[in-house]
Short mmCIF file of C-alpha atoms in Angstrom, two decimals:
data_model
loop_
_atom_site.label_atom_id
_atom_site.label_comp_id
_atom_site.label_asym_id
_atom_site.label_seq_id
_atom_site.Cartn_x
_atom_site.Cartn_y
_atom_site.Cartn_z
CA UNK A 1 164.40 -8.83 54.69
CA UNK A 2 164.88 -5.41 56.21
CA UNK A 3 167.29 -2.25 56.38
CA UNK A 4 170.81 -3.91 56.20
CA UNK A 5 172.38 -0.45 56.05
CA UNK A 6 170.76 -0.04 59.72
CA UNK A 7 172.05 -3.04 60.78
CA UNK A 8 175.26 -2.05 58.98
CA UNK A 9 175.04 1.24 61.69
CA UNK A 10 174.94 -0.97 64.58
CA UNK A 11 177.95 -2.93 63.50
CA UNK A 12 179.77 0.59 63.26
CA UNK A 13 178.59 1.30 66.72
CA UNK A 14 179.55 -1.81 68.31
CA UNK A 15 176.00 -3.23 68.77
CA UNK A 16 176.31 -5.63 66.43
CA UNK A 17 178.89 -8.43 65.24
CA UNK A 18 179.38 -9.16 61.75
CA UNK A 19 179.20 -13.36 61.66
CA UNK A 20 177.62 -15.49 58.61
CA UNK A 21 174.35 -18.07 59.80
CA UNK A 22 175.03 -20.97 60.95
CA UNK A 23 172.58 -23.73 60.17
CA UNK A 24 173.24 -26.12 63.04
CA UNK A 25 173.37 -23.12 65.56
CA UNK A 26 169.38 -21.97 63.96
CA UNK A 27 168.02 -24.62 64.17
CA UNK A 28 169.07 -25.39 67.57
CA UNK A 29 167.95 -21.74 69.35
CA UNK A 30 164.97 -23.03 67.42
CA UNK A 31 164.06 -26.01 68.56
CA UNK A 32 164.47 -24.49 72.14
CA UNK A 33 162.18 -21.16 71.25
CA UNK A 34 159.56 -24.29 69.93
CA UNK A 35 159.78 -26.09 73.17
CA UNK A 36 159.49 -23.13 75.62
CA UNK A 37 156.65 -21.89 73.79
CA UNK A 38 154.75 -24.84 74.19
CA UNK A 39 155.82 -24.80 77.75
CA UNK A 40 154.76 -21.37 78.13
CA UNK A 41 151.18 -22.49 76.84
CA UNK A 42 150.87 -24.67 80.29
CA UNK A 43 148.28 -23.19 82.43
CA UNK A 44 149.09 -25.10 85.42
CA UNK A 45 152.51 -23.36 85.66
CA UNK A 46 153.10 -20.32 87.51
CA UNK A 47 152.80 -17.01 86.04
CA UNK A 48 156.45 -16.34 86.40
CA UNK A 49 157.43 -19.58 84.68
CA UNK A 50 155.47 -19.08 82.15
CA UNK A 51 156.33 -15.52 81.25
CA UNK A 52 159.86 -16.77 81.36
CA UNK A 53 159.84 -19.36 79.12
CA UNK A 54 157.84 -17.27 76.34
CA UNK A 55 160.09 -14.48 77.13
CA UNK A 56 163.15 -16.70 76.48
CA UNK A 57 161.26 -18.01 73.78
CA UNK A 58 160.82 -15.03 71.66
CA UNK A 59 164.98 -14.28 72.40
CA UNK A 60 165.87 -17.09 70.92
CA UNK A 61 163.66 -16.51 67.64
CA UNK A 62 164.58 -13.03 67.58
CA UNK A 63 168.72 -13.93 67.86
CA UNK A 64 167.87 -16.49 65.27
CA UNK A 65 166.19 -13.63 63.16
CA UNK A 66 169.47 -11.93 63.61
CA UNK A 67 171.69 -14.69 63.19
CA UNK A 68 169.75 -14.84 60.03
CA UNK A 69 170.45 -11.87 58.83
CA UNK A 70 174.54 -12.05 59.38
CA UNK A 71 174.69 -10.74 62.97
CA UNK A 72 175.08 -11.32 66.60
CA UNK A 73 174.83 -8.90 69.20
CA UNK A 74 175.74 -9.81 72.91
CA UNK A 75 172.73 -7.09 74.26
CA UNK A 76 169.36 -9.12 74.61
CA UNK A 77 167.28 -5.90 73.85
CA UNK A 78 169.20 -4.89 70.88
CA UNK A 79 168.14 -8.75 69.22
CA UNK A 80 164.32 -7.53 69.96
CA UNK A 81 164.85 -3.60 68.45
CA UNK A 82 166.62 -5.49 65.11
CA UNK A 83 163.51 -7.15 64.40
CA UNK A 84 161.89 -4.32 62.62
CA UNK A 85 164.75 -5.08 60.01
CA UNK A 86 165.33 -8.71 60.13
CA UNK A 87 161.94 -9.98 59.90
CA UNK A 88 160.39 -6.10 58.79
CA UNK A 89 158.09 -6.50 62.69
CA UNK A 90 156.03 -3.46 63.35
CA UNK A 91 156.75 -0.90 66.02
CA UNK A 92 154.10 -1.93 68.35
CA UNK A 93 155.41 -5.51 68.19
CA UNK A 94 159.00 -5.02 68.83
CA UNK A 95 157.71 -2.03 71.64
CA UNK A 96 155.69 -5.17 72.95
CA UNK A 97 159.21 -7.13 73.45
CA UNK A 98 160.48 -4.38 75.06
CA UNK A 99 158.32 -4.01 77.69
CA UNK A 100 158.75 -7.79 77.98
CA UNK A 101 162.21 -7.67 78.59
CA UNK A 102 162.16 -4.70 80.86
CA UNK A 103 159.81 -6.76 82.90
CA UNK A 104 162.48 -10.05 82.46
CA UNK A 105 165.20 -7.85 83.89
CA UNK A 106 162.62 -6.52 87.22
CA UNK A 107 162.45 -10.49 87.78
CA UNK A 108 165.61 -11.46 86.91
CA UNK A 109 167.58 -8.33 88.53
CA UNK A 110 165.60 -7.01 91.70
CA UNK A 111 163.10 -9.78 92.16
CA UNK A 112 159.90 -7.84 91.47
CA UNK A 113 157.17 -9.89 89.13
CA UNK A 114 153.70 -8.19 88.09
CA UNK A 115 151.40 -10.94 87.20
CA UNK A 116 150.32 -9.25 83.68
CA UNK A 117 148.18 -12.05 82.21
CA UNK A 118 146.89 -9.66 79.28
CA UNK A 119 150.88 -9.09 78.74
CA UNK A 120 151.09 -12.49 78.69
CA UNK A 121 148.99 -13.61 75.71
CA UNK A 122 150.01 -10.60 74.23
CA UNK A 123 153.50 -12.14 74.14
CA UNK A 124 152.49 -15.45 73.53
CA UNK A 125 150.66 -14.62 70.31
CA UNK A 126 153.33 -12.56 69.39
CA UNK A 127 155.98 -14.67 69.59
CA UNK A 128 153.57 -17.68 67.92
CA UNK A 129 153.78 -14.87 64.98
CA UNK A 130 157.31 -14.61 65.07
CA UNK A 131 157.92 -18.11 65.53
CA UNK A 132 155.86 -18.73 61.78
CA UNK A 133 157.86 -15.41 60.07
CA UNK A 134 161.57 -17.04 61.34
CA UNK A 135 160.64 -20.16 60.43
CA UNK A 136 159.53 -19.12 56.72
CA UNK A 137 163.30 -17.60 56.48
CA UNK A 138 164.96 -20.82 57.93
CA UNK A 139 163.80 -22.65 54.75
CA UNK A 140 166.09 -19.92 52.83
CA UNK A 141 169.12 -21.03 54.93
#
């Protein structure tokens, strides 16, 4: 899976919450990452609905990653940075998710959107890649 003794850190720190998987709660996040990617696949939808429902979309696989793994963490970014050790993600794609959710919180927090469409399918196909990893470790479950 990945580096639990860096996941083992954040629990020290207080990033992260020791809690054991819970099957009904995977599969539910999900189902609703499955759905909003789909969604987010709509081209007749706005940018910014799009880019939130793939954004939301890879949270939910990436807290399912971690929920995985033994751990919750209340701090959306933190779920994207524990990728590189719950589903061993590269740099570039967890950097990638990142920028993402910086871009979330513009939208979300001071109501500023930058129509990215490269950024877009760059987080689509990401996520479809995550998506495929997560579910490959649900079957473990």
């Amino acid at each position: 899976m990945g580096s639990n003794e860096s996941l083992e850190n954040l629990v020290r720190s207080g990033g992260l919450k020791v809690e054991p998987p819970e099957r009904k709660e995977c599969e539910g996040l999900m189902h609703s990452a499955t759905a909003r990617l789909k969604d987010a696949q709509t081209t007749s939808l706005s940018f910014a609905s799009r880019f939130d429902l793939a954004y939301n979309a890879a949270h939910a696989i990436a807290l399912t990653a971690l929920r995985l793994s033994g751990y919750r963490s209340d701090k959306r970014y933190l779920v994207f940075q524990c990728l590189v050790h719950t589903v061993d993600a590269n740099k570039l794609q967890v950097r990638l998710f990142a920028l993402c959710h910086e871009r979330r919180n513009l939208a979300e927090y001071e109501g500023y959107m930058d129509e990215d469409e490269a950024l877009l399918v760059q987080l689509l196909e990401s996520t479809s890649q995550l998506l495929i990893r997560v579910q490959e470790q649900m079957t473990e479950l």
